[in-house]
Tab-separated table of C-alpha atoms in Angstrom:
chain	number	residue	atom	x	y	z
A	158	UNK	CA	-37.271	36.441	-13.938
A	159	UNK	CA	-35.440	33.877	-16.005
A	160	UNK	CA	-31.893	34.586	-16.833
A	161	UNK	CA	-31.135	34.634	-20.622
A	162	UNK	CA	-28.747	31.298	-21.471
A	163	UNK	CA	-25.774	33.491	-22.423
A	164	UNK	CA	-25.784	34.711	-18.754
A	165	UNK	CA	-26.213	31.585	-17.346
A	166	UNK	CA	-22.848	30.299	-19.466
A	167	UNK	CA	-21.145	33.696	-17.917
A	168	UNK	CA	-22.394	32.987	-14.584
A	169	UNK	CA	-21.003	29.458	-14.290
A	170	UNK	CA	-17.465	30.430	-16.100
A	171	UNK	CA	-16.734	33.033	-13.902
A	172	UNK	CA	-14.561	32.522	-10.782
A	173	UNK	CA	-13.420	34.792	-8.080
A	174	UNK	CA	-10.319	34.618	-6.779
A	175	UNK	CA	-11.506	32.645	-3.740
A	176	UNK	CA	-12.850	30.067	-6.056
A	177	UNK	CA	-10.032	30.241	-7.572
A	178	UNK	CA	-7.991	29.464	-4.519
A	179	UNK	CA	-10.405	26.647	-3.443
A	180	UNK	CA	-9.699	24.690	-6.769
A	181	UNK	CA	-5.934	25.058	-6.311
A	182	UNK	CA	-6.129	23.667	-2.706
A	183	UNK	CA	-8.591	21.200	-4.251
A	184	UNK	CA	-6.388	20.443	-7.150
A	185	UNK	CA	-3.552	19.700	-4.669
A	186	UNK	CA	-5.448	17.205	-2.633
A	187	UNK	CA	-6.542	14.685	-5.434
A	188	UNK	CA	-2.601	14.916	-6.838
A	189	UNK	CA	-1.459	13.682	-3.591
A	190	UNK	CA	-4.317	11.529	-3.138
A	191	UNK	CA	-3.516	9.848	-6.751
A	192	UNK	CA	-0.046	9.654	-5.570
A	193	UNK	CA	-0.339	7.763	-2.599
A	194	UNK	CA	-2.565	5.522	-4.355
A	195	UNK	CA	0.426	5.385	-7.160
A	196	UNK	CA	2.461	3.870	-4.534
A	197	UNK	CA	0.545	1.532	-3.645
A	198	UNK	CA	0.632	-0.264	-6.931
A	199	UNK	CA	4.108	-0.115	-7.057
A	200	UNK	CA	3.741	-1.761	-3.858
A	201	UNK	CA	2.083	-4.951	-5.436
A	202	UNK	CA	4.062	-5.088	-8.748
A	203	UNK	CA	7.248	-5.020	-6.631
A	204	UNK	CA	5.949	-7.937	-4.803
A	205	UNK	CA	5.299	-10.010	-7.773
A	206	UNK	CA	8.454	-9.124	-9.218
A	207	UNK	CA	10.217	-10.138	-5.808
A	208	UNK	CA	8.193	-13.561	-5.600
A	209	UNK	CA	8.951	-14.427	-9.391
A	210	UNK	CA	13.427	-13.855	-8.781
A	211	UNK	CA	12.491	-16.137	-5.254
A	212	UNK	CA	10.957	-19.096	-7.877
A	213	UNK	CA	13.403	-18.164	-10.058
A	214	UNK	CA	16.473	-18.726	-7.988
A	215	UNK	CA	14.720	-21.805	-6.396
A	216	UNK	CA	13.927	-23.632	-10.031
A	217	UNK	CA	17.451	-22.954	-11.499
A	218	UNK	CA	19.318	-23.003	-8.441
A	219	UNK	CA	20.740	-26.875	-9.509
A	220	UNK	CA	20.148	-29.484	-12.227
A	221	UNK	CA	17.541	-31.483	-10.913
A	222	UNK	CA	15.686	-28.613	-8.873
A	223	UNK	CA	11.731	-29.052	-9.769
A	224	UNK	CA	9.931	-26.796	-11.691
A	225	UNK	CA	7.056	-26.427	-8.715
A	226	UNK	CA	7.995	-23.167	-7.698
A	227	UNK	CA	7.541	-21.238	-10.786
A	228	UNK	CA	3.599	-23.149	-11.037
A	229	UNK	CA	2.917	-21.797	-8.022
A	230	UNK	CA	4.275	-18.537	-7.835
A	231	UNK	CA	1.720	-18.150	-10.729
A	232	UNK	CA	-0.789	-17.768	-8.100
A	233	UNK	CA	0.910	-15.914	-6.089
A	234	UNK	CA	1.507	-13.117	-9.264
A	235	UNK	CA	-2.123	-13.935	-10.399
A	236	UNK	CA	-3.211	-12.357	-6.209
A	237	UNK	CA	-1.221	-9.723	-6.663
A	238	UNK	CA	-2.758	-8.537	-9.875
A	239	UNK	CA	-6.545	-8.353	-8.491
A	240	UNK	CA	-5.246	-6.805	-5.396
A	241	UNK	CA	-3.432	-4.348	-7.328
A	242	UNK	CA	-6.711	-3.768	-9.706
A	243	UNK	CA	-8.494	-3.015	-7.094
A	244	UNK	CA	-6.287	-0.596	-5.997
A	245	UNK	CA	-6.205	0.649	-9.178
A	246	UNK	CA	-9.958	1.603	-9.332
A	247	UNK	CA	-9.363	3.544	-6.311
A	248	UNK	CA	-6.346	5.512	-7.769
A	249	UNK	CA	-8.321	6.248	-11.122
A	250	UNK	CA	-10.720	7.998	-9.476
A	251	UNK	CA	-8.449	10.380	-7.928
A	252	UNK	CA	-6.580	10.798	-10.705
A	253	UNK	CA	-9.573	11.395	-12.791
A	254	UNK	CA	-10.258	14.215	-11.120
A	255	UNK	CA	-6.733	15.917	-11.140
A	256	UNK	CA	-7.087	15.351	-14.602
A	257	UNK	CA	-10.734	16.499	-15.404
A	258	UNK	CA	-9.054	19.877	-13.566
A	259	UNK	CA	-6.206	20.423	-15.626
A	260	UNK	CA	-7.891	20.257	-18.765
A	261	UNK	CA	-11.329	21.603	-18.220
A	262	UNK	CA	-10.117	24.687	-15.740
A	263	UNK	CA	-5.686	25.234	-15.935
A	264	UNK	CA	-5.536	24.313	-19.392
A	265	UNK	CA	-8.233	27.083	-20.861
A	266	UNK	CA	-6.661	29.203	-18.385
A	267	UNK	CA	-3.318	28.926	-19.828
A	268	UNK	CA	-4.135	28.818	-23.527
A	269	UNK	CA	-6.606	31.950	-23.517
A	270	UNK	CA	-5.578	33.936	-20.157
A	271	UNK	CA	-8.616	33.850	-18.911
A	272	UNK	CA	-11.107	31.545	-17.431
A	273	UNK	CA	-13.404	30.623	-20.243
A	274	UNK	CA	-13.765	26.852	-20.311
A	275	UNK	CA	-15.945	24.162	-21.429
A	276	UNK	CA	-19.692	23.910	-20.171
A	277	UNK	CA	-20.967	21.414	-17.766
A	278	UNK	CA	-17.415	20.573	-16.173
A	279	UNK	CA	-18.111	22.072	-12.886
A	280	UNK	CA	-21.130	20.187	-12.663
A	281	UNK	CA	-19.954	16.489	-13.744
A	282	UNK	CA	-17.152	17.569	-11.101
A	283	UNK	CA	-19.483	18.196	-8.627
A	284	UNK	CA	-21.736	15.385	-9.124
A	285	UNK	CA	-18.568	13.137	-9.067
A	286	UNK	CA	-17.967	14.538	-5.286
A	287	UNK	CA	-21.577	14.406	-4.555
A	288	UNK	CA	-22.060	10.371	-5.450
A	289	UNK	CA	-18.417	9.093	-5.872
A	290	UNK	CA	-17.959	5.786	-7.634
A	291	UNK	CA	-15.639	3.832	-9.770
A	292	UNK	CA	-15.205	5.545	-13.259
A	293	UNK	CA	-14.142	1.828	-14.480
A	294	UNK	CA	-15.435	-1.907	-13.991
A	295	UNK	CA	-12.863	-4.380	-12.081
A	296	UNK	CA	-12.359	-6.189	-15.235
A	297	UNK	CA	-10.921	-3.340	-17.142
A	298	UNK	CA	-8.647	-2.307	-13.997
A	299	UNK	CA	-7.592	-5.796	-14.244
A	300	UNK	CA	-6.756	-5.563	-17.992
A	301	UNK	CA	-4.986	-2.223	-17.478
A	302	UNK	CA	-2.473	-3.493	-15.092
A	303	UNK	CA	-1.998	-6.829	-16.765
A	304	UNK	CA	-1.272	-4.824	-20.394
A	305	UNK	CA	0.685	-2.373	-18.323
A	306	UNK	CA	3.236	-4.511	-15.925
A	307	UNK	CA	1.966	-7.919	-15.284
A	308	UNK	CA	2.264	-9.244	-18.825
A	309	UNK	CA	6.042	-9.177	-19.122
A	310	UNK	CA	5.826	-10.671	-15.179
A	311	UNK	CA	3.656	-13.798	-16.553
A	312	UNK	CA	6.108	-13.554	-19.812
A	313	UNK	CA	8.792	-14.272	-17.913
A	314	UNK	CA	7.726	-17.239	-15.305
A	315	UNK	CA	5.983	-19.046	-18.941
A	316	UNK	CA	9.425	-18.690	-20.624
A	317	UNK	CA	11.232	-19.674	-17.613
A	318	UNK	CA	8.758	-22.804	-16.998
A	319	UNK	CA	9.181	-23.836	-20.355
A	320	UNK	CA	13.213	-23.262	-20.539
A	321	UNK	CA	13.246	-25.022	-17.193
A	322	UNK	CA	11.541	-28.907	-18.277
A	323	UNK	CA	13.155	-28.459	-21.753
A	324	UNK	CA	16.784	-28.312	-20.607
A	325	UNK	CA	16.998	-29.428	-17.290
A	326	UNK	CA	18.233	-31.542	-16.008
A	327	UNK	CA	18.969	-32.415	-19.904
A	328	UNK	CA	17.230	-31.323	-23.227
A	329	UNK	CA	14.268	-33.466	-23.874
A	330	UNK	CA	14.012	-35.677	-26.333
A	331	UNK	CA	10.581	-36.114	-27.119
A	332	UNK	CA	6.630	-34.805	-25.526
A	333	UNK	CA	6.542	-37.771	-23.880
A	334	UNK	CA	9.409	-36.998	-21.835
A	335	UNK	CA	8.320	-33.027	-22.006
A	336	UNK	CA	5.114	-34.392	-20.270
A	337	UNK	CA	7.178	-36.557	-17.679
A	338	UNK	CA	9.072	-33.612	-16.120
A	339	UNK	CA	5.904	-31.505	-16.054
A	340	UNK	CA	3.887	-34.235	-13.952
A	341	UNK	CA	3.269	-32.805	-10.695
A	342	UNK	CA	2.074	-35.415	-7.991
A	343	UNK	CA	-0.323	-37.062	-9.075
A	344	UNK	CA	-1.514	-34.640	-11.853
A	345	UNK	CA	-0.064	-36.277	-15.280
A	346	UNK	CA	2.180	-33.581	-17.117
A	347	UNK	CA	-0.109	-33.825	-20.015
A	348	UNK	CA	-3.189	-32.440	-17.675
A	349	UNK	CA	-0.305	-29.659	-16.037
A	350	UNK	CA	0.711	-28.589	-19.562
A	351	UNK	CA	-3.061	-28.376	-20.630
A	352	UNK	CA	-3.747	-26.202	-17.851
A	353	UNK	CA	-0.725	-24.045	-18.184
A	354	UNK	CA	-1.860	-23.277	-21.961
A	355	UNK	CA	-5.062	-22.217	-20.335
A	356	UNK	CA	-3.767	-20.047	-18.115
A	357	UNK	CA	-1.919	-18.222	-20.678
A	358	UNK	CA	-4.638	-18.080	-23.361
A	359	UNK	CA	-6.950	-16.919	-20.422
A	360	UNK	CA	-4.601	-14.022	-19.249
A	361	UNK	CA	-3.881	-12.950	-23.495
A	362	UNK	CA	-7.999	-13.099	-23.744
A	363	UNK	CA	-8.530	-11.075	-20.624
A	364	UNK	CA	-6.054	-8.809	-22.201
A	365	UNK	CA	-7.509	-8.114	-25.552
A	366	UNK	CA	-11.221	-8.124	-24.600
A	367	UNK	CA	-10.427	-5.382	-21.782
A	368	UNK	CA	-8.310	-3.814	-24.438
A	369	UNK	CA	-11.423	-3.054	-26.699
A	370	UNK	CA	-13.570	-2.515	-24.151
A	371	UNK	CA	-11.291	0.477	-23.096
A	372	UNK	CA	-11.563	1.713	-26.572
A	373	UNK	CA	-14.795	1.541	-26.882
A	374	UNK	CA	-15.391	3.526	-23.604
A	375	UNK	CA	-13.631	6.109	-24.862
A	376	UNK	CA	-15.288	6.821	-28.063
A	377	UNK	CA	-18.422	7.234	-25.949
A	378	UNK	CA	-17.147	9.636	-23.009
A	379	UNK	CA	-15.259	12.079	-25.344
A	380	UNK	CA	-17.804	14.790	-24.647
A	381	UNK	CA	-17.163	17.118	-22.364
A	382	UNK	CA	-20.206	16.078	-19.435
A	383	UNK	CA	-18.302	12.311	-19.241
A	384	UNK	CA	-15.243	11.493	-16.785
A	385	UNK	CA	-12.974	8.422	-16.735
């Protein structure tokens, strides 16, 4: 016999309190899991932030100190920030669940005192366990953490840079001159400074375009059968 819709909807809201138990012990697991993972970016933002004061301190510890170390600490920051997106991708999908919990299964709980929540959650949820994957392309982690931390990191070494071959070991008086202090090697300063603008505009793109492509995620997951 086929069970009438209505009961189905009944039959997958309900809970006993073993259930009930399960989700809490389940619940606990993917906060701690997100947390570790939470760490573990703070890990890599701390080491950018620790390699940017060493250039720092290096570039402006005298007069005529070159400007090398805060071009190069550029790719140190620039490692950092895919190692931390990927680490990010693995955090998000922890805390993707904690979060699909909270407001498809505490939060009904809590507003209507019962258990009478959304349809389909359990399901995405268990599908989720069943084939795990990344709820969000490497690109977009990138984009997250640059927006997030990294963009006042790379704000700060690009101010510094430029402070550093304006004013030291005196204020320039002219591009050519500009272009003279930025020559590293045998790379001309004009080539250095072309490539610096680059990187910057490259970083600000990478920002924007994951920026919209974020948004536009979310205006096509806000159903309740979509996580991430």
């Amino acid at each position: 016999m086929v069970m009438p819709s209505s009961d189905v909807k009944d039959a997958a809201r309900s809970f006993s309190n073993a259930d009930i138990g399960a989700l809490a012990h389940l619940y606990r697991a993917e906060v701690y899991r997100s947390t570790i993972w939470r760490t573990r970016l703070d890990n890599t933002t701390n080491w950018s932030v620790v390699t940017l004061g060493i250039a720092l301190s290096i570039t402006f510890s005298s007069r005529e100190a070159s400007p090398l170390p805060l071009v190069l600490v550029g790719i140190l920051v620039s490692l950092f920030l895919v190692l931390e997106a990927r680490r990010y991708r693995y955090f998000n999908v922890w805390r993707a669940r904690a979060r699909w919990m909270e407001t498809h299964f505490y939060a009904p709980m809590l507003r209507e005192g019962d258990l009478h929540t959304e349809d389909g959650w359990q399901d995405t949820l268990a599908e989720d366990y069943l084939r795990p994957r990344y709820h969000i392309s490497f690109l977009r982690a990138i984009g997250r953490r640059l927006r997030r931390n990294y963009v006042w990191i790379l704000l700060i070494q690009t101010v510094a840079y430029a402070g550093k071959i304006i004013i030291h070991p005196a204020p320039v008086s002219g591009f050519s001159e500009l272009a003279a202090r930025a020559a590293v090697g045998p790379l001309p300063g004009e080539a250095v400074l072309v490539c610096g603008l680059f990187y910057n505009l490259a970083w600000i793109g990478t920002a924007v375009i994951t920026l919209q492509m974020d948004k536009a995620s979310h205006r096509h997951t806000r159903d309740s059968a979509a996580m991430g």
